[in-house]
PDB file of C-alpha atoms in Angstrom:
ATOM      1  CA  MET A 691      51.109 -19.228 101.146  1.00 74.00           C
ATOM      2  CA  LEU A 692      51.273 -18.652  97.397  1.00 75.00           C
ATOM      3  CA  LYS A 693      48.289 -19.536  95.309  1.00 85.00           C
ATOM      4  CA  LYS A 694      48.312 -20.785  91.762  1.00 89.00           C
ATOM      5  CA  ALA A 695      47.151 -17.334  90.502  1.00 90.00           C
ATOM      6  CA  ASP A 696      49.991 -15.591  92.367  1.00 88.00           C
ATOM      7  CA  ILE A 697      52.597 -17.718  90.635  1.00 90.00           C
ATOM      8  CA  VAL A 698      50.934 -17.096  87.260  1.00 92.00           C
ATOM      9  CA  LEU A 699      50.954 -13.390  87.965  1.00 93.00           C
ATOM     10  CA  ILE A 700      54.627 -13.414  88.909  1.00 92.00           C
ATOM     11  CA  VAL A 701      55.625 -15.337  85.776  1.00 93.00           C
ATOM     12  CA  LEU A 702      53.530 -13.002  83.668  1.00 94.00           C
ATOM     13  CA  LEU A 703      55.113  -9.889  85.190  1.00 94.00           C
ATOM     14  CA  PHE A 704      58.590 -11.386  84.729  1.00 92.00           C
ATOM     15  CA  ALA A 705      57.857 -12.119  81.103  1.00 89.00           C
ATOM     16  CA  LEU A 706      56.641  -8.560  80.595  1.00 89.00           C
ATOM     17  CA  SER A 707      59.750  -7.119  82.187  1.00 88.00           C
ATOM     18  CA  LEU A 708      61.856  -8.849  79.435  1.00 85.00           C
ATOM     19  CA  LEU A 709      59.771  -7.233  76.643  1.00 80.00           C
ATOM     20  CA  PRO A 710      62.076  -4.197  76.238  1.00 77.00           C
ATOM     21  CA  LEU A 711      64.914  -6.505  75.412  1.00 75.00           C
ATOM     22  CA  VAL A 712      63.214  -7.394  72.170  1.00 73.00           C
ATOM     23  CA  LYS A 713      63.570  -3.843  70.944  1.00 69.00           C
ATOM     24  CA  PHE A 714      66.690  -2.645  72.788  1.00 69.00           C
ATOM     25  CA  GLY A 715      68.473  -5.987  72.425  1.00 63.00           C
ATOM     26  CA  GLN A 716      68.676  -5.636  68.609  1.00 67.00           C
ATOM     27  CA  PRO A 717      71.630  -3.857  67.076  1.00 71.00           C
ATOM     28  CA  GLU A 718      71.042  -0.374  65.702  1.00 72.00           C
ATOM     29  CA  PRO A 719      70.987  -0.124  61.945  1.00 79.00           C
ATOM     30  CA  ALA A 720      74.126   1.343  60.303  1.00 89.00           C
ATOM     31  CA  CYS A 721      74.088   5.126  59.890  1.00 93.00           C
ATOM     32  CA  TYR A 722      75.625   7.302  57.234  1.00 95.00           C
ATOM     33  CA  ALA A 723      75.900  11.026  56.686  1.00 96.00           C
ATOM     34  CA  GLU A 724      74.481  12.398  53.471  1.00 97.00           C
ATOM     35  CA  ILE A 725      76.006  15.795  52.542  1.00 97.00           C
ATOM     36  CA  ARG A 726      73.899  17.815  50.042  1.00 97.00           C
ATOM     37  CA  GLN A 727      74.718  21.188  48.524  1.00 94.00           C
ATOM     38  CA  ALA A 728      72.216  23.075  46.377  1.00 91.00           C
ATOM     39  CA  GLY A 729      70.046  19.912  46.463  1.00 92.00           C
ATOM     40  CA  LYS A 730      72.656  17.514  45.080  1.00 95.00           C
ATOM     41  CA  VAL A 731      74.266  14.788  47.038  1.00 96.00           C
ATOM     42  CA  ILE A 732      77.990  15.492  46.995  1.00 95.00           C
ATOM     43  CA  GLU A 733      79.212  12.919  49.571  1.00 94.00           C
ATOM     44  CA  ARG A 734      77.933   9.920  51.445  1.00 96.00           C
ATOM     45  CA  ILE A 735      80.032   8.859  54.509  1.00 94.00           C
ATOM     46  CA  GLN A 736      79.515   5.691  56.552  1.00 94.00           C
ATOM     47  CA  LEU A 737      79.423   6.715  60.257  1.00 94.00           C
ATOM     48  CA  THR A 738      78.856   3.393  61.924  1.00 92.00           C
ATOM     49  CA  GLY A 739      82.199   1.809  62.489  1.00 91.00           C
ATOM     50  CA  HIS A 740      84.101   4.942  61.343  1.00 92.00           C
ATOM     51  CA  THR A 741      87.314   5.432  63.313  1.00 93.00           C
ATOM     52  CA  GLY A 742      89.806   8.244  63.137  1.00 94.00           C
ATOM     53  CA  VAL A 743      89.412  11.644  61.630  1.00 96.00           C
ATOM     54  CA  THR A 744      88.312  12.566  58.065  1.00 95.00           C
ATOM     55  CA  GLU A 745      88.089  16.146  56.931  1.00 96.00           C
ATOM     56  CA  LEU A 746      86.602  17.718  53.879  1.00 95.00           C
ATOM     57  CA  THR A 747      85.850  21.205  52.622  1.00 95.00           C
ATOM     58  CA  THR A 748      82.819  22.172  50.521  1.00 94.00           C
ATOM     59  CA  THR A 749      82.810  25.147  48.178  1.00 92.00           C
ATOM     60  CA  TYR A 750      79.708  27.105  47.199  1.00 90.00           C
ATOM     61  CA  LYS A 751      79.919  29.832  44.522  1.00 89.00           C
ATOM     62  CA  THR A 752      77.513  32.751  44.620  1.00 83.00           C
ATOM     63  CA  ASP A 753      77.776  36.219  43.196  1.00 83.00           C
ATOM     64  CA  GLY A 754      81.277  35.435  41.937  1.00 86.00           C
ATOM     65  CA  GLN A 755      82.525  34.597  45.420  1.00 89.00           C
ATOM     66  CA  GLU A 756      83.539  31.213  46.830  1.00 92.00           C
ATOM     67  CA  LYS A 757      82.068  30.267  50.254  1.00 91.00           C
ATOM     68  CA  HIS A 758      83.457  27.365  52.254  1.00 94.00           C
ATOM     69  CA  ASN A 759      82.416  24.940  54.915  1.00 96.00           C
ATOM     70  CA  HIS A 760      84.945  22.718  56.710  1.00 97.00           C
ATOM     71  CA  ILE A 761      83.451  19.367  57.780  1.00 97.00           C
ATOM     72  CA  ARG A 762      85.064  17.047  60.285  1.00 97.00           C
ATOM     73  CA  ILE A 763      84.180  13.387  60.785  1.00 96.00           C
ATOM     74  CA  GLU A 764      85.652  12.066  64.000  1.00 96.00           C
ATOM     75  CA  ASN A 765      84.868   8.476  64.902  1.00 93.00           C
ATOM     76  CA  GLU A 766      81.047   8.217  64.482  1.00 93.00           C
ATOM     77  CA  TYR A 767      80.368  11.950  64.736  1.00 96.00           C
ATOM     78  CA  ILE A 768      80.171  14.606  62.084  1.00 97.00           C
ATOM     79  CA  ALA A 769      80.325  18.418  62.488  1.00 97.00           C
ATOM     80  CA  VAL A 770      80.843  21.638  60.604  1.00 97.00           C
ATOM     81  CA  THR A 771      83.925  23.140  62.294  1.00 97.00           C
ATOM     82  CA  ALA A 772      84.459  26.239  60.229  1.00 96.00           C
ATOM     83  CA  ALA A 773      82.359  28.299  57.811  1.00 95.00           C
ATOM     84  CA  ASP A 774      82.428  31.780  56.346  1.00 92.00           C
ATOM     85  CA  CYS A 775      78.611  32.263  56.513  1.00 91.00           C
ATOM     86  CA  PRO A 776      77.404  35.262  58.490  1.00 91.00           C
ATOM     87  CA  ASP A 777      75.415  33.502  61.178  1.00 92.00           C
ATOM     88  CA  LYS A 778      77.528  30.361  61.925  1.00 94.00           C
ATOM     89  CA  ILE A 779      74.510  28.335  62.977  1.00 94.00           C
ATOM     90  CA  CYS A 780      76.000  25.308  61.301  1.00 95.00           C
ATOM     91  CA  ILE A 781      78.984  25.450  63.620  1.00 96.00           C
ATOM     92  CA  GLN A 782      76.838  26.067  66.727  1.00 96.00           C
ATOM     93  CA  THR A 783      74.813  22.945  65.969  1.00 95.00           C
ATOM     94  CA  GLY A 784      77.765  20.834  67.048  1.00 95.00           C
ATOM     95  CA  ALA A 785      78.480  17.231  66.222  1.00 97.00           C
ATOM     96  CA  ILE A 786      75.702  14.844  65.299  1.00 96.00           C
ATOM     97  CA  SER A 787      75.583  10.985  65.052  1.00 94.00           C
ATOM     98  CA  HIS A 788      72.054   9.700  65.264  1.00 92.00           C
ATOM     99  CA  ALA A 789      69.553   9.011  62.453  1.00 92.00           C
ATOM    100  CA  GLY A 790      67.332  12.033  61.764  1.00 93.00           C
ATOM    101  CA  GLU A 791      69.693  14.687  63.015  1.00 96.00           C
ATOM    102  CA  ILE A 792      70.512  17.518  60.604  1.00 97.00           C
ATOM    103  CA  ILE A 793      73.112  20.240  60.263  1.00 97.00           C
ATOM    104  CA  ALA A 794      72.065  23.130  57.975  1.00 96.00           C
ATOM    105  CA  CYS A 795      74.050  26.005  56.575  1.00 95.00           C
ATOM    106  CA  LEU A 796      71.332  27.884  54.594  1.00 93.00           C
ATOM    107  CA  PRO A 797      73.491  30.675  53.174  1.00 92.00           C
ATOM    108  CA  HIS A 798      75.702  28.010  51.467  1.00 93.00           C
ATOM    109  CA  GLN A 799      72.777  25.714  50.762  1.00 93.00           C
ATOM    110  CA  LEU A 800      74.508  22.892  52.652  1.00 96.00           C
ATOM    111  CA  ILE A 801      72.545  20.166  54.453  1.00 97.00           C
ATOM    112  CA  ILE A 802      74.127  17.283  56.409  1.00 97.00           C
ATOM    113  CA  GLU A 803      71.636  14.606  57.370  1.00 97.00           C
ATOM    114  CA  ILE A 804      72.149  11.409  59.234  1.00 96.00           C
ATOM    115  CA  LYS A 805      70.276   8.502  57.776  1.00 95.00           C
ATOM    116  CA  SER A 806      70.024   4.811  58.620  1.00 91.00           C
ATOM    117  CA  GLU A 807      70.138   1.912  56.226  1.00 80.00           C
TER     118      GLU A 807
END
């Protein structure tokens, strides 16, 4: 019926099928949102484990006028919900939550980047 080589092959294939658990079984590193305006970090918000709603407004002054972005952190997601920039691309980006994702409002020099620890 089964030869010794067949059993070895079955055991080897079973062991290889468990290999993804090594990477995917580990918890993801904690993520935080870094909010920069005009190149300066103005806020760092922990996203991993965040519950509830936190809202903040950034102000950017240019040509004697104040420009605003309204940022909403809900649970582990962050988004720009209102802005008075002409193109509104920062709002259209939607909510982000994974390391490496970015929301940018170039007219207001605002960058929101998700980073992992």
